[in-house]
mmCIF file of C-alpha atoms and ligand atoms in Angstrom:
data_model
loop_
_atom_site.group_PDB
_atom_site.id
_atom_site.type_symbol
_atom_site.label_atom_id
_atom_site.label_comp_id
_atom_site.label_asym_id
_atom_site.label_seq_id
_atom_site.Cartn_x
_atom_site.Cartn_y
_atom_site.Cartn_z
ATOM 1 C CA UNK A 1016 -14.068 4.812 23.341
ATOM 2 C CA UNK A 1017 -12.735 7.941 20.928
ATOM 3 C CA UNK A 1018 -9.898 8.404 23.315
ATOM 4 C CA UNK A 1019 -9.045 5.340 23.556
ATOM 5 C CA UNK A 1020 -8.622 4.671 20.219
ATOM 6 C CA UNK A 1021 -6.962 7.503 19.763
ATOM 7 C CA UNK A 1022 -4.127 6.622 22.707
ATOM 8 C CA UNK A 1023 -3.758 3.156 20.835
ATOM 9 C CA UNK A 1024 -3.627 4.251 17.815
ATOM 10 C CA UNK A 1025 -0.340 7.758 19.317
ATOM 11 C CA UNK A 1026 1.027 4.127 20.586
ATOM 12 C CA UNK A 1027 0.889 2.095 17.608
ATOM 13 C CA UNK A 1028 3.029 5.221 15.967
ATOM 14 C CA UNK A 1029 5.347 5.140 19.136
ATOM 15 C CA UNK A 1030 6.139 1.752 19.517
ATOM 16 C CA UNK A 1031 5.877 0.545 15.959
ATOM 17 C CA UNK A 1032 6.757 3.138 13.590
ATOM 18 C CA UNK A 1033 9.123 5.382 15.113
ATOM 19 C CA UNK A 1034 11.047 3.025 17.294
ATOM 20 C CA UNK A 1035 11.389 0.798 14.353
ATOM 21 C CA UNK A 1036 13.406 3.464 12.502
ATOM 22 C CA UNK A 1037 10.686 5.122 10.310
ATOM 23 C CA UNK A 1038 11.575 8.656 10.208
ATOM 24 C CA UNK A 1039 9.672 10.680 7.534
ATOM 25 C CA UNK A 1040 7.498 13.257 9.804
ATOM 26 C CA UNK A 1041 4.910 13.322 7.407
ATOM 27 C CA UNK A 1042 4.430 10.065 7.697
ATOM 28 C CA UNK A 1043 4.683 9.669 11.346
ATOM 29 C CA UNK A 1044 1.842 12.466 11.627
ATOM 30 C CA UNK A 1045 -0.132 10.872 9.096
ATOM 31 C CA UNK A 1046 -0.516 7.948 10.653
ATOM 32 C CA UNK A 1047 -1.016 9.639 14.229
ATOM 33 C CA UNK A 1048 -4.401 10.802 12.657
ATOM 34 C CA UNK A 1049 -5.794 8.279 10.195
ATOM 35 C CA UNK A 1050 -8.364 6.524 11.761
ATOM 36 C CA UNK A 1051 -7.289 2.810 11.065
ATOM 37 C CA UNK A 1052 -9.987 1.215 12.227
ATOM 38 C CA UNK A 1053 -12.600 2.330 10.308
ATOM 39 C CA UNK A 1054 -10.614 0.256 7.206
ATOM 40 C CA UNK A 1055 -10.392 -2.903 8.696
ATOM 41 C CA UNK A 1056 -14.102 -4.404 8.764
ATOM 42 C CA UNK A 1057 -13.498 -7.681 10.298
ATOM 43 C CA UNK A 1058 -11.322 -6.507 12.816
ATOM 44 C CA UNK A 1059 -12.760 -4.796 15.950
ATOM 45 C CA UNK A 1060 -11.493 -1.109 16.606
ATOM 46 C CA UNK A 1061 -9.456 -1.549 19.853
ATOM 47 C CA UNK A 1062 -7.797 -4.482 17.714
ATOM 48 C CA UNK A 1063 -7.046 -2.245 14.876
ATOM 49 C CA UNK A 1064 -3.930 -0.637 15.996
ATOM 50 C CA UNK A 1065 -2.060 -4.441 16.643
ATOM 51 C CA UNK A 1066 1.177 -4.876 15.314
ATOM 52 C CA UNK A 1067 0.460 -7.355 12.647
ATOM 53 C CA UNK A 1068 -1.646 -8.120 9.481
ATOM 54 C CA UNK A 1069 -5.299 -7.933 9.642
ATOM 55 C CA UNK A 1070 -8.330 -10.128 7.351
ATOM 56 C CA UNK A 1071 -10.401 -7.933 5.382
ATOM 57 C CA UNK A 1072 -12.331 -10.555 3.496
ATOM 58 C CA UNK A 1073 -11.812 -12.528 0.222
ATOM 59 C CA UNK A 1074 -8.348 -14.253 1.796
ATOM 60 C CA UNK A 1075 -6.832 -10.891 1.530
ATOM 61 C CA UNK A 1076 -4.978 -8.958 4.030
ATOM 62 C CA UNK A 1077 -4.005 -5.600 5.349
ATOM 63 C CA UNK A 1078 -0.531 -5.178 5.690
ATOM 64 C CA UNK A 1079 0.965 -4.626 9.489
ATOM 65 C CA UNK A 1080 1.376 -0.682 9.908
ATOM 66 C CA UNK A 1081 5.519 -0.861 10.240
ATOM 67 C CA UNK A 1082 5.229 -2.318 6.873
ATOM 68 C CA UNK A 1083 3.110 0.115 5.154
ATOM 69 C CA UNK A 1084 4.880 2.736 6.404
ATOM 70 C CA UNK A 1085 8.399 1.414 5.422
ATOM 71 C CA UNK A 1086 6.961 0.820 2.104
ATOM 72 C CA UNK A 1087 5.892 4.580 1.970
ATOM 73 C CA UNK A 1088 8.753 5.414 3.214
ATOM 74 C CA UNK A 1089 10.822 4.012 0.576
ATOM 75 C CA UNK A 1090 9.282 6.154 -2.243
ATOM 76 C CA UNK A 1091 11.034 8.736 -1.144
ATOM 77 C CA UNK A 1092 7.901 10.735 -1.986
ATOM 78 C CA UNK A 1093 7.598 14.496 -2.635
ATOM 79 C CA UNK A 1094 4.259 16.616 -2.611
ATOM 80 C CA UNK A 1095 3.890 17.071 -6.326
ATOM 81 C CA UNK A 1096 3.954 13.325 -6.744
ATOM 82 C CA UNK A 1097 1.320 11.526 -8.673
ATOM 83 C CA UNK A 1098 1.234 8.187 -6.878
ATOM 84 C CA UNK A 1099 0.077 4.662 -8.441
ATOM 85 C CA UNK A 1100 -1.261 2.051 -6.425
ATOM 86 C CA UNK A 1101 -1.888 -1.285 -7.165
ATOM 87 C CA UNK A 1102 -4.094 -3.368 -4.824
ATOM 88 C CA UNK A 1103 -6.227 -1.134 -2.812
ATOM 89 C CA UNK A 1104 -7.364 -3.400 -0.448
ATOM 90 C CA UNK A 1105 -8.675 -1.803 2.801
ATOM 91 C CA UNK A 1106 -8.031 1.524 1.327
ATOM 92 C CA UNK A 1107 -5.463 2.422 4.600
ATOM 93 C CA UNK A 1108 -2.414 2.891 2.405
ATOM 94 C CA UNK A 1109 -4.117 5.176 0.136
ATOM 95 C CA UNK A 1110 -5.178 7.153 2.813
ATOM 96 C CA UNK A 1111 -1.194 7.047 4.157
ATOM 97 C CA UNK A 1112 -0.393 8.097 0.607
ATOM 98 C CA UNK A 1113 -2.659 11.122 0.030
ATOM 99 C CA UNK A 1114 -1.488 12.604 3.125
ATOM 100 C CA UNK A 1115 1.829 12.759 1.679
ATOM 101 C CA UNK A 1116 1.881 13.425 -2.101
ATOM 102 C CA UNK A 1117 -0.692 15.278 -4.516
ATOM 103 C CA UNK A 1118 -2.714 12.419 -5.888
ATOM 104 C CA UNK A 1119 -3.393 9.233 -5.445
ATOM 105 C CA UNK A 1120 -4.604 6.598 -8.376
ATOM 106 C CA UNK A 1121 -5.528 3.115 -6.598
ATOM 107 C CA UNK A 1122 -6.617 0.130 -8.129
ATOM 108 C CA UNK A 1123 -8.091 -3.024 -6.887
ATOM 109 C CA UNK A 1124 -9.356 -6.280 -9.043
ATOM 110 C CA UNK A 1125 -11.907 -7.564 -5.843
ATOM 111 C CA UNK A 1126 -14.819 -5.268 -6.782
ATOM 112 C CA UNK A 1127 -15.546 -5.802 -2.774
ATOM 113 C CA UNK A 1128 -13.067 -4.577 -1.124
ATOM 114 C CA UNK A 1129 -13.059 -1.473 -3.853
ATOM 115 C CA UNK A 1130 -16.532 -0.588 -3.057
ATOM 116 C CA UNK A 1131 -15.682 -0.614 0.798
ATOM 117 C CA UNK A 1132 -12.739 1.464 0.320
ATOM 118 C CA UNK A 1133 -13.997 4.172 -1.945
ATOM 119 C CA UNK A 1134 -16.932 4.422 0.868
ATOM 120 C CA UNK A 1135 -14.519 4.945 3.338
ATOM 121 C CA UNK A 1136 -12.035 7.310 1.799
ATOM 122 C CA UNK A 1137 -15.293 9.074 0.562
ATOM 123 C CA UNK A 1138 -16.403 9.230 4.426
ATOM 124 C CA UNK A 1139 -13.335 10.297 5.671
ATOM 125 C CA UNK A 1140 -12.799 12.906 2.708
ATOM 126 C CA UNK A 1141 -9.615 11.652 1.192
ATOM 127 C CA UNK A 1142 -10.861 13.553 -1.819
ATOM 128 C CA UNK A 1143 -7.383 13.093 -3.548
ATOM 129 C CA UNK A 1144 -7.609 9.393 -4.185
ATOM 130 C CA UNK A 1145 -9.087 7.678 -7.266
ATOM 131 C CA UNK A 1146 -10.246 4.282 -7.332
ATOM 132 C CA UNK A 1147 -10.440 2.017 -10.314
ATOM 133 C CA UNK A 1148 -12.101 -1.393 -10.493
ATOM 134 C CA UNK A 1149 -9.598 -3.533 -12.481
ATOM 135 C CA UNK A 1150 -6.368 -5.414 -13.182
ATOM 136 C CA UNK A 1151 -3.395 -3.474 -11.281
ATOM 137 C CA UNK A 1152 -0.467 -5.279 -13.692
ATOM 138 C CA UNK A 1153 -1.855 -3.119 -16.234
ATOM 139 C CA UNK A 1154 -1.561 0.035 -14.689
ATOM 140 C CA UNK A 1155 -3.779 2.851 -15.265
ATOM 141 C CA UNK A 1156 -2.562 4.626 -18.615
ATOM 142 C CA UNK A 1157 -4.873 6.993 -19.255
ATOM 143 C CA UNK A 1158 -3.562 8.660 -15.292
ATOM 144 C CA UNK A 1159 0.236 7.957 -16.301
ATOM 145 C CA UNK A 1160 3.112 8.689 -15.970
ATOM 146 C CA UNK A 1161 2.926 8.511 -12.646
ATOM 147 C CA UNK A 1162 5.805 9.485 -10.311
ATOM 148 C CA UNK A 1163 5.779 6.458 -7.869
ATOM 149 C CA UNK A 1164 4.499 3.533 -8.011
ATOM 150 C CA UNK A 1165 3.396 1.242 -5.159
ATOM 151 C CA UNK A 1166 2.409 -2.514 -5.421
ATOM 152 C CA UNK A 1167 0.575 -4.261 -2.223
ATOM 153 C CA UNK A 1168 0.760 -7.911 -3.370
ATOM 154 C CA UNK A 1169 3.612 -10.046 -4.481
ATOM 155 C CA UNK A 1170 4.509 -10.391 -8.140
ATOM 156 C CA UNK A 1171 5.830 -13.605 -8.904
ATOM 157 C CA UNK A 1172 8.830 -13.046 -10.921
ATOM 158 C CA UNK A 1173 9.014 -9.793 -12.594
ATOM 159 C CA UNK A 1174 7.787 -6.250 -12.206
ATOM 160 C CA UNK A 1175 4.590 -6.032 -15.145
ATOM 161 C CA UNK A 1176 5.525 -4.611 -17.799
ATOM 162 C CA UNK A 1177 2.802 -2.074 -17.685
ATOM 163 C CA UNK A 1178 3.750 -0.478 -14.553
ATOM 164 C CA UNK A 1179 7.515 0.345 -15.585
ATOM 165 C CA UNK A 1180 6.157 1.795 -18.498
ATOM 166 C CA UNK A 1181 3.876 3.992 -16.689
ATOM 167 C CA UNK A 1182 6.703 4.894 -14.397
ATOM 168 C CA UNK A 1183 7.545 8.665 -15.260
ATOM 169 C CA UNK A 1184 11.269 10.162 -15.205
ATOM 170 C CA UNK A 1185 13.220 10.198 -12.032
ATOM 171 C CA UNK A 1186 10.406 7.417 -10.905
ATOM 172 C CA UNK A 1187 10.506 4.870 -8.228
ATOM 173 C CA UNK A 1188 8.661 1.561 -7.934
ATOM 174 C CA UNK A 1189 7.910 -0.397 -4.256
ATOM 175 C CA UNK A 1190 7.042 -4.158 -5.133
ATOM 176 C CA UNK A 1191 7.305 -7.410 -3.409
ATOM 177 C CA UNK A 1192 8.453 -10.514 -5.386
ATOM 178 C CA UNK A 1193 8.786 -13.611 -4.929
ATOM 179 C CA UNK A 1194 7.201 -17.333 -6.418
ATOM 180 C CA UNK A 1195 6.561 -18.226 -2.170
ATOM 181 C CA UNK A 1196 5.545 -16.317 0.810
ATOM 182 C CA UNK A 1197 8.684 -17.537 2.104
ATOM 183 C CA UNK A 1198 11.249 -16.232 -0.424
ATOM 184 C CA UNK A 1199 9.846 -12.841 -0.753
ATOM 185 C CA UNK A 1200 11.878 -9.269 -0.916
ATOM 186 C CA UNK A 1201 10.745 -5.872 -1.625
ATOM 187 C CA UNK A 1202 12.251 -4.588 -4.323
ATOM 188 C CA UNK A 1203 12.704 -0.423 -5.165
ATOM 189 C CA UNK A 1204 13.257 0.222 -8.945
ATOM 190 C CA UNK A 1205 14.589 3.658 -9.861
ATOM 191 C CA UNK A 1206 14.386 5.497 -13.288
ATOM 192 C CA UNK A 1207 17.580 7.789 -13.805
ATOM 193 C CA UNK A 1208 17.782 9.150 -17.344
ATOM 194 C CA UNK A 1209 17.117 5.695 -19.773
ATOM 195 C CA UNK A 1210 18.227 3.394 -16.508
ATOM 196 C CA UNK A 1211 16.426 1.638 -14.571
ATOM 197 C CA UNK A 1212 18.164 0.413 -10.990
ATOM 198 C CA UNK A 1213 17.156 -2.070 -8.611
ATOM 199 C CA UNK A 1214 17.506 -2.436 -5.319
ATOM 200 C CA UNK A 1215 16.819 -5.481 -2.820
ATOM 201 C CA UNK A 1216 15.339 -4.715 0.365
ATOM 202 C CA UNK A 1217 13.564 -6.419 3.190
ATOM 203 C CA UNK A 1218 12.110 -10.053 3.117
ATOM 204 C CA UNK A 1219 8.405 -9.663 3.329
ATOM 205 C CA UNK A 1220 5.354 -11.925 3.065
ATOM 206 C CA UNK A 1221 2.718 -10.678 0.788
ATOM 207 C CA UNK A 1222 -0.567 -12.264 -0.500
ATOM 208 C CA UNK A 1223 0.042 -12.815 -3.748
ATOM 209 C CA UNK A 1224 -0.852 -10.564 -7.023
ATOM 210 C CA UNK A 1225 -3.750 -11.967 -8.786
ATOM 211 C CA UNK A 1226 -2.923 -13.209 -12.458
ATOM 212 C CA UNK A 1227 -4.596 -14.253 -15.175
ATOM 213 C CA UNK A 1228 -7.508 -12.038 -17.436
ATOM 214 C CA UNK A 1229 -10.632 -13.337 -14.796
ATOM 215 C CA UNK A 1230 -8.653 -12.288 -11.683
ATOM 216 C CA UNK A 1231 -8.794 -15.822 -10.307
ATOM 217 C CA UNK A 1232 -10.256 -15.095 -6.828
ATOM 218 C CA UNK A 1233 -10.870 -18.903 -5.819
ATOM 219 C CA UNK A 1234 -6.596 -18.292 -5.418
ATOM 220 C CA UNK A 1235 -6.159 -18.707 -1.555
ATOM 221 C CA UNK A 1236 -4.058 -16.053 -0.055
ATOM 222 C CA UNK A 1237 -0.086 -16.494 0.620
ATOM 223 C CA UNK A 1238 -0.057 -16.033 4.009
ATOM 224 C CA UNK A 1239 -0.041 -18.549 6.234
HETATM 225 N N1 LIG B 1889 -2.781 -1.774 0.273
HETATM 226 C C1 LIG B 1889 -3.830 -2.507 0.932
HETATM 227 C C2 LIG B 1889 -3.509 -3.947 1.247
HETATM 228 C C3 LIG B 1889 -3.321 -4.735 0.056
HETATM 229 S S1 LIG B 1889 -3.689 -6.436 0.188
HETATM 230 C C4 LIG B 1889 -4.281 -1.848 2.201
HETATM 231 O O1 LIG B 1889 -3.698 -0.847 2.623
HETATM 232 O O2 LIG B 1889 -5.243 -2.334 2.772
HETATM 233 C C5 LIG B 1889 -3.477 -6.760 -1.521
HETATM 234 C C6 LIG B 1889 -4.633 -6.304 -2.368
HETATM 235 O O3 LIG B 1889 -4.221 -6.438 -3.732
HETATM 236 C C7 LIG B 1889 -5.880 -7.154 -2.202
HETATM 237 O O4 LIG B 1889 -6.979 -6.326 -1.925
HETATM 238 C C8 LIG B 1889 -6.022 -7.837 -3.546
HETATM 239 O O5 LIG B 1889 -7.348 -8.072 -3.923
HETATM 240 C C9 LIG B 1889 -5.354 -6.837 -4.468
HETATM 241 N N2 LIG B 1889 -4.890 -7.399 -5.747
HETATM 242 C C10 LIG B 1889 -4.352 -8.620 -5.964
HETATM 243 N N3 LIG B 1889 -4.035 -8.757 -7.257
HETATM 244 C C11 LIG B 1889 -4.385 -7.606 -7.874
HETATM 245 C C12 LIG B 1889 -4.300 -7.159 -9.231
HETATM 246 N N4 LIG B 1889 -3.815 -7.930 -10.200
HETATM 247 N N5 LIG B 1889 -4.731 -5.903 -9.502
HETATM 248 C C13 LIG B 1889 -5.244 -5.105 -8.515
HETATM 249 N N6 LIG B 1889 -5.347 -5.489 -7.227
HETATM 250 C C14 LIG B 1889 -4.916 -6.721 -6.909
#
């Protein structure tokens, strides 16, 4: 059963990640090793390494693995990097993350799905992670400025506030926006001197960022 998982999981990288144009070794390698399925509870292992989206409870999602990778890939991210992200989910791309940059501050408003990820990164010793129970839009300030900054649910409209504050010098932000599944593009924000400079990318389909102070969670998820 190891091996096998292990053979999906060298073809997943193959066929999904490096044919598909991702081409940042460290991520490639990364995601060779990190054992995928153990952060997808609802999913069984030999289904783990599919090229799609996967439940992990509460209406919320995993993102597909070309998509978390092209997202990490567009930080552009360097070893000394301080990393924030915002919606920890499954844990999976905080794992991808600490592979590839010093630290790793995650946070996650579903007090479920924080508590299964911290027991998992814990597990698997991902010891440069931090998880915080809370809302995301604020950022973390006491951990900022941070040097990239990652968002894993769809703002509706703007980037919050928060986050470009907490974004250091030469900083870049990864977010998906967009009021509808259907008219949503990830967006890369870049800090040069006092500027800030935006860039469109892909059209993506996100579940959408919670809002409002309770974290709303009776919200169904975007994806349909
Ligand atoms: N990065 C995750 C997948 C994210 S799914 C992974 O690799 O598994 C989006 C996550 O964002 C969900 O877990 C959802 O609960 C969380 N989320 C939604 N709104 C949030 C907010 N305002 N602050 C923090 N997390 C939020």
């Amino acid at each position: 059963m190891p091996e096998k998982l292990v053979a999906l999981r060298l073809r997943m990288v193959k066929d999904q990640i490096v044919a598909r144009g991702i081409r940042d070794s460290q991520i490639v390698r990364a995601m060779e090793i990190i054992p995928r399925h153990k952060f997808v509870p609802y999913t069984k292992p030999l289904y783990a390494y599919g090229d799609g989206p996967l439940p992990i409870g509460q209406g919320q999602t995993i993102s597909q693995p070309y998509i978390t990778a092209y997202m990490t890939e567009l930080l552009q991210l360097r070893p000394s990097d301080r990393v924030l992200e915002v919606g920890t989910g499954s844990g999976y791309q905080a794992a991808l993350l600490s592979c590839v940059c010093k630290e790793v501050f995650s946070m996650e408003i579903i007090a479920a799905h924080s508590a299964r990820a911290r027991k998992v990164l814990e597990e698997l010793q991902y010891t440069n992670v931090h998880l915080r129970l809370g809302d995301g839009r604020q950022g973390w300030a006491e951990a900022a400025p941070f040097d990239r900054i990652i968002v894993t649910a769809a703002a509706r409209d703007r980037v919050p506030p928060a986050l470009l504050q907490q974004l250091g010098a030469d900083g870049r932000l990864v977010i998906p926006l967009g009021k509808t599944v259907y008219s949503q593009r990830l967006l890369v924000y870049s800090r040069r001197d006092d500027q800030l400079i935006e860039e469109e990318d892909l059209a993506v389909r996100f579940v959408p960022l919670v809002e409002g102070g309770d974290g709303n969670l009776s919200r169904k998820a975007g994806v349909p």
